[in-house]
Amino acid sequence: MTRSEKSQVIEQLKEKFSESPYFYFADSSTLTVEQISKLRGLCFEKGIEVQVVKNTLAQKAMESVGDKAADFEEMYSALKGPT
């Protein structure tokens, strides 16, 4: 992933974090492909967006949100390993 692509992802995430009152981090590393596909399908039916991003990019996006950035600090510890 190029630096430009990373910047685009950070900006997209920043927008989503600032607009959405709720979001979740999940570890799907123990799920099978079938289970992940089923989860994605259920989320799609409910209008929930599922996105896989690098932990570091998610943290950088949260740090750059502005006023809400301090609210995200407690979540940084969750961004370790397969999240």
PDB file of N, CA, C and O in Angstrom:
ATOM      1  N   MET A   1       0.852  -1.169   0.000  1.00  0.00           N
ATOM      2  CA  MET A   1       0.000   0.000   0.000  1.00  0.00           C
ATOM      3  C   MET A   1       0.901   1.238   0.000  1.00  0.00           C
ATOM      4  O   MET A   1       1.791   1.354   0.833  1.00  0.00           O
ATOM      5  N   THR A   2       0.649   2.140  -0.911  1.00  0.00           N
ATOM      6  CA  THR A   2       1.471   3.341  -1.012  1.00  0.00           C
ATOM      7  C   THR A   2       1.067   4.361   0.048  1.00  0.00           C
ATOM      8  O   THR A   2      -0.012   4.263   0.651  1.00  0.00           O
ATOM      9  N   ARG A   3       1.924   5.336   0.251  1.00  0.00           N
ATOM     10  CA  ARG A   3       1.650   6.388   1.229  1.00  0.00           C
ATOM     11  C   ARG A   3       0.361   7.138   0.857  1.00  0.00           C
ATOM     12  O   ARG A   3      -0.441   7.479   1.730  1.00  0.00           O
ATOM     13  N   SER A   4       0.155   7.353  -0.417  1.00  0.00           N
ATOM     14  CA  SER A   4      -1.053   8.032  -0.889  1.00  0.00           C
ATOM     15  C   SER A   4      -2.307   7.218  -0.569  1.00  0.00           C
ATOM     16  O   SER A   4      -3.323   7.770  -0.123  1.00  0.00           O
ATOM     17  N   GLU A   5      -2.240   5.919  -0.797  1.00  0.00           N
ATOM     18  CA  GLU A   5      -3.378   5.042  -0.491  1.00  0.00           C
ATOM     19  C   GLU A   5      -3.655   5.027   1.005  1.00  0.00           C
ATOM     20  O   GLU A   5      -4.818   5.044   1.429  1.00  0.00           O
ATOM     21  N   LYS A   6      -2.595   5.004   1.807  1.00  0.00           N
ATOM     22  CA  LYS A   6      -2.770   5.024   3.266  1.00  0.00           C
ATOM     23  C   LYS A   6      -3.442   6.320   3.704  1.00  0.00           C
ATOM     24  O   LYS A   6      -4.333   6.305   4.554  1.00  0.00           O
ATOM     25  N   SER A   7      -3.034   7.428   3.112  1.00  0.00           N
ATOM     26  CA  SER A   7      -3.638   8.723   3.446  1.00  0.00           C
ATOM     27  C   SER A   7      -5.118   8.744   3.101  1.00  0.00           C
ATOM     28  O   SER A   7      -5.936   9.281   3.861  1.00  0.00           O
ATOM     29  N   GLN A   8      -5.476   8.149   1.976  1.00  0.00           N
ATOM     30  CA  GLN A   8      -6.881   8.083   1.573  1.00  0.00           C
ATOM     31  C   GLN A   8      -7.691   7.254   2.563  1.00  0.00           C
ATOM     32  O   GLN A   8      -8.803   7.636   2.949  1.00  0.00           O
ATOM     33  N   VAL A   9      -7.144   6.110   2.973  1.00  0.00           N
ATOM     34  CA  VAL A   9      -7.837   5.248   3.936  1.00  0.00           C
ATOM     35  C   VAL A   9      -8.020   5.989   5.257  1.00  0.00           C
ATOM     36  O   VAL A   9      -9.107   5.957   5.854  1.00  0.00           O
ATOM     37  N   ILE A  10      -6.991   6.677   5.714  1.00  0.00           N
ATOM     38  CA  ILE A  10      -7.070   7.431   6.973  1.00  0.00           C
ATOM     39  C   ILE A  10      -8.159   8.493   6.870  1.00  0.00           C
ATOM     40  O   ILE A  10      -8.961   8.659   7.795  1.00  0.00           O
ATOM     41  N   GLU A  11      -8.226   9.215   5.773  1.00  0.00           N
ATOM     42  CA  GLU A  11      -9.251  10.245   5.597  1.00  0.00           C
ATOM     43  C   GLU A  11     -10.660   9.647   5.585  1.00  0.00           C
ATOM     44  O   GLU A  11     -11.587  10.197   6.179  1.00  0.00           O
ATOM     45  N   GLN A  12     -10.823   8.504   4.908  1.00  0.00           N
ATOM     46  CA  GLN A  12     -12.130   7.841   4.870  1.00  0.00           C
ATOM     47  C   GLN A  12     -12.540   7.390   6.269  1.00  0.00           C
ATOM     48  O   GLN A  12     -13.694   7.569   6.681  1.00  0.00           O
ATOM     49  N   LEU A  13     -11.603   6.800   6.997  1.00  0.00           N
ATOM     50  CA  LEU A  13     -11.895   6.337   8.355  1.00  0.00           C
ATOM     51  C   LEU A  13     -12.187   7.517   9.272  1.00  0.00           C
ATOM     52  O   LEU A  13     -13.102   7.453  10.103  1.00  0.00           O
ATOM     53  N   LYS A  14     -11.421   8.568   9.149  1.00  0.00           N
ATOM     54  CA  LYS A  14     -11.621   9.770   9.958  1.00  0.00           C
ATOM     55  C   LYS A  14     -13.049  10.279   9.781  1.00  0.00           C
ATOM     56  O   LYS A  14     -13.729  10.608  10.756  1.00  0.00           O
ATOM     57  N   GLU A  15     -13.508  10.306   8.545  1.00  0.00           N
ATOM     58  CA  GLU A  15     -14.865  10.749   8.246  1.00  0.00           C
ATOM     59  C   GLU A  15     -15.894   9.823   8.905  1.00  0.00           C
ATOM     60  O   GLU A  15     -16.855  10.278   9.530  1.00  0.00           O
ATOM     61  N   LYS A  16     -15.672   8.525   8.795  1.00  0.00           N
ATOM     62  CA  LYS A  16     -16.613   7.554   9.372  1.00  0.00           C
ATOM     63  C   LYS A  16     -16.633   7.649  10.898  1.00  0.00           C
ATOM     64  O   LYS A  16     -17.693   7.610  11.521  1.00  0.00           O
ATOM     65  N   PHE A  17     -15.447   7.767  11.522  1.00  0.00           N
ATOM     66  CA  PHE A  17     -15.376   7.874  12.976  1.00  0.00           C
ATOM     67  C   PHE A  17     -16.031   9.147  13.486  1.00  0.00           C
ATOM     68  O   PHE A  17     -16.646   9.149  14.543  1.00  0.00           O
ATOM     69  N   SER A  18     -15.909  10.229  12.758  1.00  0.00           N
ATOM     70  CA  SER A  18     -16.482  11.493  13.219  1.00  0.00           C
ATOM     71  C   SER A  18     -17.996  11.542  13.002  1.00  0.00           C
ATOM     72  O   SER A  18     -18.704  12.218  13.733  1.00  0.00           O
ATOM     73  N   GLU A  19     -18.502  10.811  12.008  1.00  0.00           N
ATOM     74  CA  GLU A  19     -19.934  10.839  11.699  1.00  0.00           C
ATOM     75  C   GLU A  19     -20.744   9.795  12.450  1.00  0.00           C
ATOM     76  O   GLU A  19     -21.921   9.982  12.702  1.00  0.00           O
ATOM     77  N   SER A  20     -20.129   8.671  12.775  1.00  0.00           N
ATOM     78  CA  SER A  20     -20.874   7.559  13.351  1.00  0.00           C
ATOM     79  C   SER A  20     -20.791   7.549  14.877  1.00  0.00           C
ATOM     80  O   SER A  20     -19.703   7.643  15.446  1.00  0.00           O
ATOM     81  N   PRO A  21     -21.928   7.416  15.547  1.00  0.00           N
ATOM     82  CA  PRO A  21     -21.886   7.347  17.005  1.00  0.00           C
ATOM     83  C   PRO A  21     -21.411   5.981  17.514  1.00  0.00           C
ATOM     84  O   PRO A  21     -21.000   5.863  18.657  1.00  0.00           O
ATOM     85  N   TYR A  22     -21.457   4.961  16.661  1.00  0.00           N
ATOM     86  CA  TYR A  22     -21.078   3.611  17.076  1.00  0.00           C
ATOM     87  C   TYR A  22     -20.192   2.942  16.034  1.00  0.00           C
ATOM     88  O   TYR A  22     -20.430   3.076  14.837  1.00  0.00           O
ATOM     89  N   PHE A  23     -19.218   2.213  16.512  1.00  0.00           N
ATOM     90  CA  PHE A  23     -18.437   1.320  15.663  1.00  0.00           C
ATOM     91  C   PHE A  23     -17.802   0.283  16.566  1.00  0.00           C
ATOM     92  O   PHE A  23     -17.677   0.480  17.775  1.00  0.00           O
ATOM     93  N   TYR A  24     -17.438  -0.837  15.993  1.00  0.00           N
ATOM     94  CA  TYR A  24     -16.935  -1.957  16.765  1.00  0.00           C
ATOM     95  C   TYR A  24     -15.645  -2.488  16.162  1.00  0.00           C
ATOM     96  O   TYR A  24     -15.468  -2.463  14.946  1.00  0.00           O
ATOM     97  N   PHE A  25     -14.779  -2.981  17.032  1.00  0.00           N
ATOM     98  CA  PHE A  25     -13.589  -3.689  16.601  1.00  0.00           C
ATOM     99  C   PHE A  25     -13.835  -5.163  16.879  1.00  0.00           C
ATOM    100  O   PHE A  25     -14.403  -5.519  17.913  1.00  0.00           O
ATOM    101  N   ALA A  26     -13.427  -6.017  15.979  1.00  0.00           N
ATOM    102  CA  ALA A  26     -13.655  -7.444  16.165  1.00  0.00           C
ATOM    103  C   ALA A  26     -12.453  -8.239  15.685  1.00  0.00           C
ATOM    104  O   ALA A  26     -11.749  -7.840  14.762  1.00  0.00           O
ATOM    105  N   ASP A  27     -12.234  -9.371  16.328  1.00  0.00           N
ATOM    106  CA  ASP A  27     -11.194 -10.313  15.919  1.00  0.00           C
ATOM    107  C   ASP A  27     -11.887 -11.475  15.221  1.00  0.00           C
ATOM    108  O   ASP A  27     -12.595 -12.253  15.841  1.00  0.00           O
ATOM    109  N   SER A  28     -11.698 -11.567  13.922  1.00  0.00           N
ATOM    110  CA  SER A  28     -12.344 -12.626  13.155  1.00  0.00           C
ATOM    111  C   SER A  28     -11.355 -13.725  12.761  1.00  0.00           C
ATOM    112  O   SER A  28     -11.660 -14.568  11.925  1.00  0.00           O
ATOM    113  N   SER A  29     -10.197 -13.724  13.392  1.00  0.00           N
ATOM    114  CA  SER A  29      -9.145 -14.667  12.998  1.00  0.00           C
ATOM    115  C   SER A  29      -9.507 -16.126  13.277  1.00  0.00           C
ATOM    116  O   SER A  29      -8.946 -17.022  12.651  1.00  0.00           O
ATOM    117  N   THR A  30     -10.436 -16.367  14.176  1.00  0.00           N
ATOM    118  CA  THR A  30     -10.810 -17.754  14.485  1.00  0.00           C
ATOM    119  C   THR A  30     -12.002 -18.234  13.660  1.00  0.00           C
ATOM    120  O   THR A  30     -12.385 -19.393  13.761  1.00  0.00           O
ATOM    121  N   LEU A  31     -12.584 -17.338  12.860  1.00  0.00           N
ATOM    122  CA  LEU A  31     -13.738 -17.710  12.048  1.00  0.00           C
ATOM    123  C   LEU A  31     -13.288 -18.348  10.736  1.00  0.00           C
ATOM    124  O   LEU A  31     -12.261 -17.986  10.181  1.00  0.00           O
ATOM    125  N   THR A  32     -14.109 -19.248  10.258  1.00  0.00           N
ATOM    126  CA  THR A  32     -13.845 -19.851   8.944  1.00  0.00           C
ATOM    127  C   THR A  32     -14.317 -18.875   7.865  1.00  0.00           C
ATOM    128  O   THR A  32     -15.060 -17.925   8.149  1.00  0.00           O
ATOM    129  N   VAL A  33     -13.922 -19.124   6.645  1.00  0.00           N
ATOM    130  CA  VAL A  33     -14.360 -18.291   5.528  1.00  0.00           C
ATOM    131  C   VAL A  33     -15.882 -18.308   5.432  1.00  0.00           C
ATOM    132  O   VAL A  33     -16.523 -17.280   5.200  1.00  0.00           O
ATOM    133  N   GLU A  34     -16.466 -19.470   5.632  1.00  0.00           N
ATOM    134  CA  GLU A  34     -17.929 -19.589   5.582  1.00  0.00           C
ATOM    135  C   GLU A  34     -18.582 -18.728   6.658  1.00  0.00           C
ATOM    136  O   GLU A  34     -19.576 -18.040   6.403  1.00  0.00           O
ATOM    137  N   GLN A  35     -18.036 -18.754   7.873  1.00  0.00           N
ATOM    138  CA  GLN A  35     -18.595 -17.968   8.964  1.00  0.00           C
ATOM    139  C   GLN A  35     -18.454 -16.466   8.698  1.00  0.00           C
ATOM    140  O   GLN A  35     -19.369 -15.689   8.973  1.00  0.00           O
ATOM    141  N   ILE A  36     -17.319 -16.059   8.174  1.00  0.00           N
ATOM    142  CA  ILE A  36     -17.111 -14.642   7.856  1.00  0.00           C
ATOM    143  C   ILE A  36     -18.075 -14.198   6.767  1.00  0.00           C
ATOM    144  O   ILE A  36     -18.670 -13.118   6.847  1.00  0.00           O
ATOM    145  N   SER A  37     -18.257 -15.041   5.756  1.00  0.00           N
ATOM    146  CA  SER A  37     -19.194 -14.711   4.676  1.00  0.00           C
ATOM    147  C   SER A  37     -20.613 -14.568   5.217  1.00  0.00           C
ATOM    148  O   SER A  37     -21.349 -13.655   4.824  1.00  0.00           O
ATOM    149  N   LYS A  38     -20.992 -15.453   6.124  1.00  0.00           N
ATOM    150  CA  LYS A  38     -22.322 -15.387   6.726  1.00  0.00           C
ATOM    151  C   LYS A  38     -22.465 -14.107   7.557  1.00  0.00           C
ATOM    152  O   LYS A  38     -23.489 -13.420   7.472  1.00  0.00           O
ATOM    153  N   LEU A  39     -21.437 -13.769   8.333  1.00  0.00           N
ATOM    154  CA  LEU A  39     -21.451 -12.546   9.131  1.00  0.00           C
ATOM    155  C   LEU A  39     -21.586 -11.317   8.236  1.00  0.00           C
ATOM    156  O   LEU A  39     -22.407 -10.434   8.499  1.00  0.00           O
ATOM    157  N   ARG A  40     -20.813 -11.278   7.179  1.00  0.00           N
ATOM    158  CA  ARG A  40     -20.886 -10.144   6.250  1.00  0.00           C
ATOM    159  C   ARG A  40     -22.280 -10.041   5.625  1.00  0.00           C
ATOM    160  O   ARG A  40     -22.818  -8.942   5.472  1.00  0.00           O
ATOM    161  N   GLY A  41     -22.865 -11.176   5.277  1.00  0.00           N
ATOM    162  CA  GLY A  41     -24.210 -11.187   4.708  1.00  0.00           C
ATOM    163  C   GLY A  41     -25.248 -10.659   5.683  1.00  0.00           C
ATOM    164  O   GLY A  41     -26.113  -9.864   5.315  1.00  0.00           O
ATOM    165  N   LEU A  42     -25.161 -11.098   6.934  1.00  0.00           N
ATOM    166  CA  LEU A  42     -26.090 -10.622   7.967  1.00  0.00           C
ATOM    167  C   LEU A  42     -25.929  -9.127   8.187  1.00  0.00           C
ATOM    168  O   LEU A  42     -26.922  -8.403   8.338  1.00  0.00           O
ATOM    169  N   CYS A  43     -24.690  -8.675   8.223  1.00  0.00           N
ATOM    170  CA  CYS A  43     -24.439  -7.239   8.408  1.00  0.00           C
ATOM    171  C   CYS A  43     -25.001  -6.444   7.239  1.00  0.00           C
ATOM    172  O   CYS A  43     -25.630  -5.399   7.436  1.00  0.00           O
ATOM    173  N   PHE A  44     -24.800  -6.933   6.032  1.00  0.00           N
ATOM    174  CA  PHE A  44     -25.316  -6.257   4.847  1.00  0.00           C
ATOM    175  C   PHE A  44     -26.836  -6.126   4.917  1.00  0.00           C
ATOM    176  O   PHE A  44     -27.392  -5.060   4.621  1.00  0.00           O
ATOM    177  N   GLU A  45     -27.516  -7.203   5.330  1.00  0.00           N
ATOM    178  CA  GLU A  45     -28.973  -7.180   5.446  1.00  0.00           C
ATOM    179  C   GLU A  45     -29.450  -6.127   6.436  1.00  0.00           C
ATOM    180  O   GLU A  45     -30.514  -5.542   6.275  1.00  0.00           O
ATOM    181  N   LYS A  46     -28.662  -5.891   7.471  1.00  0.00           N
ATOM    182  CA  LYS A  46     -29.024  -4.929   8.523  1.00  0.00           C
ATOM    183  C   LYS A  46     -28.501  -3.527   8.244  1.00  0.00           C
ATOM    184  O   LYS A  46     -28.674  -2.618   9.053  1.00  0.00           O
ATOM    185  N   GLY A  47     -27.812  -3.348   7.124  1.00  0.00           N
ATOM    186  CA  GLY A  47     -27.284  -2.030   6.787  1.00  0.00           C
ATOM    187  C   GLY A  47     -26.029  -1.663   7.557  1.00  0.00           C
ATOM    188  O   GLY A  47     -25.712  -0.494   7.726  1.00  0.00           O
ATOM    189  N   ILE A  48     -25.310  -2.686   8.027  1.00  0.00           N
ATOM    190  CA  ILE A  48     -24.081  -2.480   8.785  1.00  0.00           C
ATOM    191  C   ILE A  48     -22.891  -2.694   7.857  1.00  0.00           C
ATOM    192  O   ILE A  48     -22.807  -3.701   7.173  1.00  0.00           O
ATOM    193  N   GLU A  49     -21.982  -1.735   7.850  1.00  0.00           N
ATOM    194  CA  GLU A  49     -20.803  -1.834   7.001  1.00  0.00           C
ATOM    195  C   GLU A  49     -19.690  -2.576   7.732  1.00  0.00           C
ATOM    196  O   GLU A  49     -19.402  -2.295   8.891  1.00  0.00           O
ATOM    197  N   VAL A  50     -19.106  -3.549   7.065  1.00  0.00           N
ATOM    198  CA  VAL A  50     -17.968  -4.294   7.603  1.00  0.00           C
ATOM    199  C   VAL A  50     -16.757  -3.905   6.770  1.00  0.00           C
ATOM    200  O   VAL A  50     -16.782  -3.988   5.543  1.00  0.00           O
ATOM    201  N   GLN A  51     -15.708  -3.464   7.454  1.00  0.00           N
ATOM    202  CA  GLN A  51     -14.514  -3.039   6.743  1.00  0.00           C
ATOM    203  C   GLN A  51     -13.284  -3.561   7.480  1.00  0.00           C
ATOM    204  O   GLN A  51     -13.210  -3.491   8.698  1.00  0.00           O
ATOM    205  N   VAL A  52     -12.340  -4.079   6.724  1.00  0.00           N
ATOM    206  CA  VAL A  52     -11.089  -4.557   7.290  1.00  0.00           C
ATOM    207  C   VAL A  52     -10.033  -3.497   7.020  1.00  0.00           C
ATOM    208  O   VAL A  52      -9.835  -3.086   5.879  1.00  0.00           O
ATOM    209  N   VAL A  53      -9.384  -3.028   8.093  1.00  0.00           N
ATOM    210  CA  VAL A  53      -8.333  -2.015   7.957  1.00  0.00           C
ATOM    211  C   VAL A  53      -7.167  -2.363   8.869  1.00  0.00           C
ATOM    212  O   VAL A  53      -7.320  -3.116   9.832  1.00  0.00           O
ATOM    213  N   LYS A  54      -6.032  -1.788   8.575  1.00  0.00           N
ATOM    214  CA  LYS A  54      -4.862  -1.981   9.421  1.00  0.00           C
ATOM    215  C   LYS A  54      -5.071  -1.230  10.732  1.00  0.00           C
ATOM    216  O   LYS A  54      -5.612  -0.118  10.753  1.00  0.00           O
ATOM    217  N   ASN A  55      -4.622  -1.839  11.830  1.00  0.00           N
ATOM    218  CA  ASN A  55      -4.765  -1.215  13.146  1.00  0.00           C
ATOM    219  C   ASN A  55      -4.126   0.166  13.196  1.00  0.00           C
ATOM    220  O   ASN A  55      -4.691   1.105  13.754  1.00  0.00           O
ATOM    221  N   THR A  56      -2.941   0.290  12.619  1.00  0.00           N
ATOM    222  CA  THR A  56      -2.234   1.575  12.676  1.00  0.00           C
ATOM    223  C   THR A  56      -2.994   2.662  11.917  1.00  0.00           C
ATOM    224  O   THR A  56      -3.027   3.812  12.362  1.00  0.00           O
ATOM    225  N   LEU A  57      -3.615   2.304  10.814  1.00  0.00           N
ATOM    226  CA  LEU A  57      -4.380   3.295  10.064  1.00  0.00           C
ATOM    227  C   LEU A  57      -5.633   3.708  10.833  1.00  0.00           C
ATOM    228  O   LEU A  57      -6.008   4.886  10.838  1.00  0.00           O
ATOM    229  N   ALA A  58      -6.274   2.756  11.489  1.00  0.00           N
ATOM    230  CA  ALA A  58      -7.452   3.076  12.298  1.00  0.00           C
ATOM    231  C   ALA A  58      -7.073   4.020  13.432  1.00  0.00           C
ATOM    232  O   ALA A  58      -7.764   5.007  13.704  1.00  0.00           O
ATOM    233  N   GLN A  59      -5.948   3.743  14.091  1.00  0.00           N
ATOM    234  CA  GLN A  59      -5.512   4.597  15.198  1.00  0.00           C
ATOM    235  C   GLN A  59      -5.160   5.998  14.701  1.00  0.00           C
ATOM    236  O   GLN A  59      -5.544   6.991  15.308  1.00  0.00           O
ATOM    237  N   LYS A  60      -4.455   6.094  13.586  1.00  0.00           N
ATOM    238  CA  LYS A  60      -4.105   7.413  13.043  1.00  0.00           C
ATOM    239  C   LYS A  60      -5.361   8.201  12.686  1.00  0.00           C
ATOM    240  O   LYS A  60      -5.416   9.418  12.901  1.00  0.00           O
ATOM    241  N   ALA A  61      -6.361   7.527  12.154  1.00  0.00           N
ATOM    242  CA  ALA A  61      -7.620   8.195  11.823  1.00  0.00           C
ATOM    243  C   ALA A  61      -8.303   8.701  13.086  1.00  0.00           C
ATOM    244  O   ALA A  61      -8.783   9.835  13.128  1.00  0.00           O
ATOM    245  N   MET A  62      -8.330   7.888  14.134  1.00  0.00           N
ATOM    246  CA  MET A  62      -8.952   8.304  15.390  1.00  0.00           C
ATOM    247  C   MET A  62      -8.194   9.474  16.014  1.00  0.00           C
ATOM    248  O   MET A  62      -8.801  10.387  16.566  1.00  0.00           O
ATOM    249  N   GLU A  63      -6.868   9.453  15.920  1.00  0.00           N
ATOM    250  CA  GLU A  63      -6.056  10.536  16.481  1.00  0.00           C
ATOM    251  C   GLU A  63      -6.293  11.860  15.764  1.00  0.00           C
ATOM    252  O   GLU A  63      -6.116  12.920  16.343  1.00  0.00           O
ATOM    253  N   SER A  64      -6.707  11.802  14.504  1.00  0.00           N
ATOM    254  CA  SER A  64      -6.866  13.021  13.719  1.00  0.00           C
ATOM    255  C   SER A  64      -8.303  13.531  13.649  1.00  0.00           C
ATOM    256  O   SER A  64      -8.579  14.493  12.942  1.00  0.00           O
ATOM    257  N   VAL A  65      -9.206  12.923  14.387  1.00  0.00           N
ATOM    258  CA  VAL A  65     -10.619  13.311  14.334  1.00  0.00           C
ATOM    259  C   VAL A  65     -10.847  14.701  14.926  1.00  0.00           C
ATOM    260  O   VAL A  65     -11.768  15.390  14.536  1.00  0.00           O
ATOM    261  N   GLY A  66     -10.036  15.136  15.834  1.00  0.00           N
ATOM    262  CA  GLY A  66     -10.213  16.465  16.420  1.00  0.00           C
ATOM    263  C   GLY A  66     -10.790  16.391  17.805  1.00  0.00           C
ATOM    264  O   GLY A  66     -10.231  15.736  18.681  1.00  0.00           O
ATOM    265  N   ASP A  67     -11.942  17.019  18.008  1.00  0.00           N
ATOM    266  CA  ASP A  67     -12.555  17.096  19.335  1.00  0.00           C
ATOM    267  C   ASP A  67     -12.819  15.732  19.947  1.00  0.00           C
ATOM    268  O   ASP A  67     -12.715  15.554  21.150  1.00  0.00           O
ATOM    269  N   LYS A  68     -13.176  14.759  19.118  1.00  0.00           N
ATOM    270  CA  LYS A  68     -13.501  13.423  19.622  1.00  0.00           C
ATOM    271  C   LYS A  68     -12.258  12.558  19.832  1.00  0.00           C
ATOM    272  O   LYS A  68     -12.350  11.470  20.372  1.00  0.00           O
ATOM    273  N   ALA A  69     -11.074  13.021  19.429  1.00  0.00           N
ATOM    274  CA  ALA A  69      -9.856  12.209  19.488  1.00  0.00           C
ATOM    275  C   ALA A  69      -9.568  11.719  20.900  1.00  0.00           C
ATOM    276  O   ALA A  69      -9.174  10.569  21.091  1.00  0.00           O
ATOM    277  N   ALA A  70      -9.780  12.553  21.892  1.00  0.00           N
ATOM    278  CA  ALA A  70      -9.531  12.151  23.277  1.00  0.00           C
ATOM    279  C   ALA A  70     -10.469  11.032  23.703  1.00  0.00           C
ATOM    280  O   ALA A  70     -10.099  10.186  24.516  1.00  0.00           O
ATOM    281  N   ASP A  71     -11.675  10.998  23.140  1.00  0.00           N
ATOM    282  CA  ASP A  71     -12.636   9.950  23.465  1.00  0.00           C
ATOM    283  C   ASP A  71     -12.164   8.584  22.987  1.00  0.00           C
ATOM    284  O   ASP A  71     -12.599   7.560  23.499  1.00  0.00           O
ATOM    285  N   PHE A  72     -11.308   8.563  21.985  1.00  0.00           N
ATOM    286  CA  PHE A  72     -10.859   7.309  21.396  1.00  0.00           C
ATOM    287  C   PHE A  72      -9.634   6.708  22.071  1.00  0.00           C
ATOM    288  O   PHE A  72      -9.292   5.559  21.818  1.00  0.00           O
ATOM    289  N   GLU A  73      -8.955   7.462  22.912  1.00  0.00           N
ATOM    290  CA  GLU A  73      -7.687   7.006  23.495  1.00  0.00           C
ATOM    291  C   GLU A  73      -7.792   5.639  24.157  1.00  0.00           C
ATOM    292  O   GLU A  73      -6.874   4.831  24.061  1.00  0.00           O
ATOM    293  N   GLU A  74      -8.869   5.380  24.843  1.00  0.00           N
ATOM    294  CA  GLU A  74      -9.030   4.108  25.548  1.00  0.00           C
ATOM    295  C   GLU A  74      -9.121   2.931  24.579  1.00  0.00           C
ATOM    296  O   GLU A  74      -8.888   1.785  24.964  1.00  0.00           O
ATOM    297  N   MET A  75      -9.460   3.183  23.336  1.00  0.00           N
ATOM    298  CA  MET A  75      -9.612   2.108  22.351  1.00  0.00           C
ATOM    299  C   MET A  75      -8.288   1.691  21.733  1.00  0.00           C
ATOM    300  O   MET A  75      -8.211   0.625  21.128  1.00  0.00           O
ATOM    301  N   TYR A  76      -7.261   2.497  21.851  1.00  0.00           N
ATOM    302  CA  TYR A  76      -5.990   2.185  21.216  1.00  0.00           C
ATOM    303  C   TYR A  76      -5.425   0.847  21.665  1.00  0.00           C
ATOM    304  O   TYR A  76      -4.816   0.132  20.885  1.00  0.00           O
ATOM    305  N   SER A  77      -5.656   0.490  22.911  1.00  0.00           N
ATOM    306  CA  SER A  77      -5.127  -0.779  23.424  1.00  0.00           C
ATOM    307  C   SER A  77      -5.809  -1.981  22.748  1.00  0.00           C
ATOM    308  O   SER A  77      -5.245  -3.066  22.716  1.00  0.00           O
ATOM    309  N   ALA A  78      -7.007  -1.781  22.205  1.00  0.00           N
ATOM    310  CA  ALA A  78      -7.710  -2.862  21.509  1.00  0.00           C
ATOM    311  C   ALA A  78      -7.123  -3.109  20.120  1.00  0.00           C
ATOM    312  O   ALA A  78      -7.375  -4.140  19.514  1.00  0.00           O
ATOM    313  N   LEU A  79      -6.329  -2.166  19.644  1.00  0.00           N
ATOM    314  CA  LEU A  79      -5.782  -2.271  18.291  1.00  0.00           C
ATOM    315  C   LEU A  79      -4.437  -2.992  18.304  1.00  0.00           C
ATOM    316  O   LEU A  79      -3.435  -2.500  17.789  1.00  0.00           O
ATOM    317  N   LYS A  80      -4.434  -4.163  18.856  1.00  0.00           N
ATOM    318  CA  LYS A  80      -3.232  -5.008  18.905  1.00  0.00           C
ATOM    319  C   LYS A  80      -3.591  -6.363  18.319  1.00  0.00           C
ATOM    320  O   LYS A  80      -4.669  -6.887  18.577  1.00  0.00           O
ATOM    321  N   GLY A  81      -2.707  -6.909  17.532  1.00  0.00           N
ATOM    322  CA  GLY A  81      -2.954  -8.230  16.957  1.00  0.00           C
ATOM    323  C   GLY A  81      -4.071  -8.208  15.933  1.00  0.00           C
ATOM    324  O   GLY A  81      -4.391  -7.167  15.374  1.00  0.00           O
ATOM    325  N   PRO A  82      -4.695  -9.349  15.703  1.00  0.00           N
ATOM    326  CA  PRO A  82      -5.774  -9.407  14.705  1.00  0.00           C
ATOM    327  C   PRO A  82      -7.061  -8.793  15.262  1.00  0.00           C
ATOM    328  O   PRO A  82      -7.767  -9.407  16.044  1.00  0.00           O
ATOM    329  N   THR A  83      -7.311  -7.565  14.901  1.00  0.00           N
ATOM    330  CA  THR A  83      -8.505  -6.861  15.391  1.00  0.00           C
ATOM    331  C   THR A  83      -9.446  -6.634  14.240  1.00  0.00           C
ATOM    332  O   THR A  83      -9.026  -6.175  13.216  1.00  0.00           O
TER     333      THR A  83
END
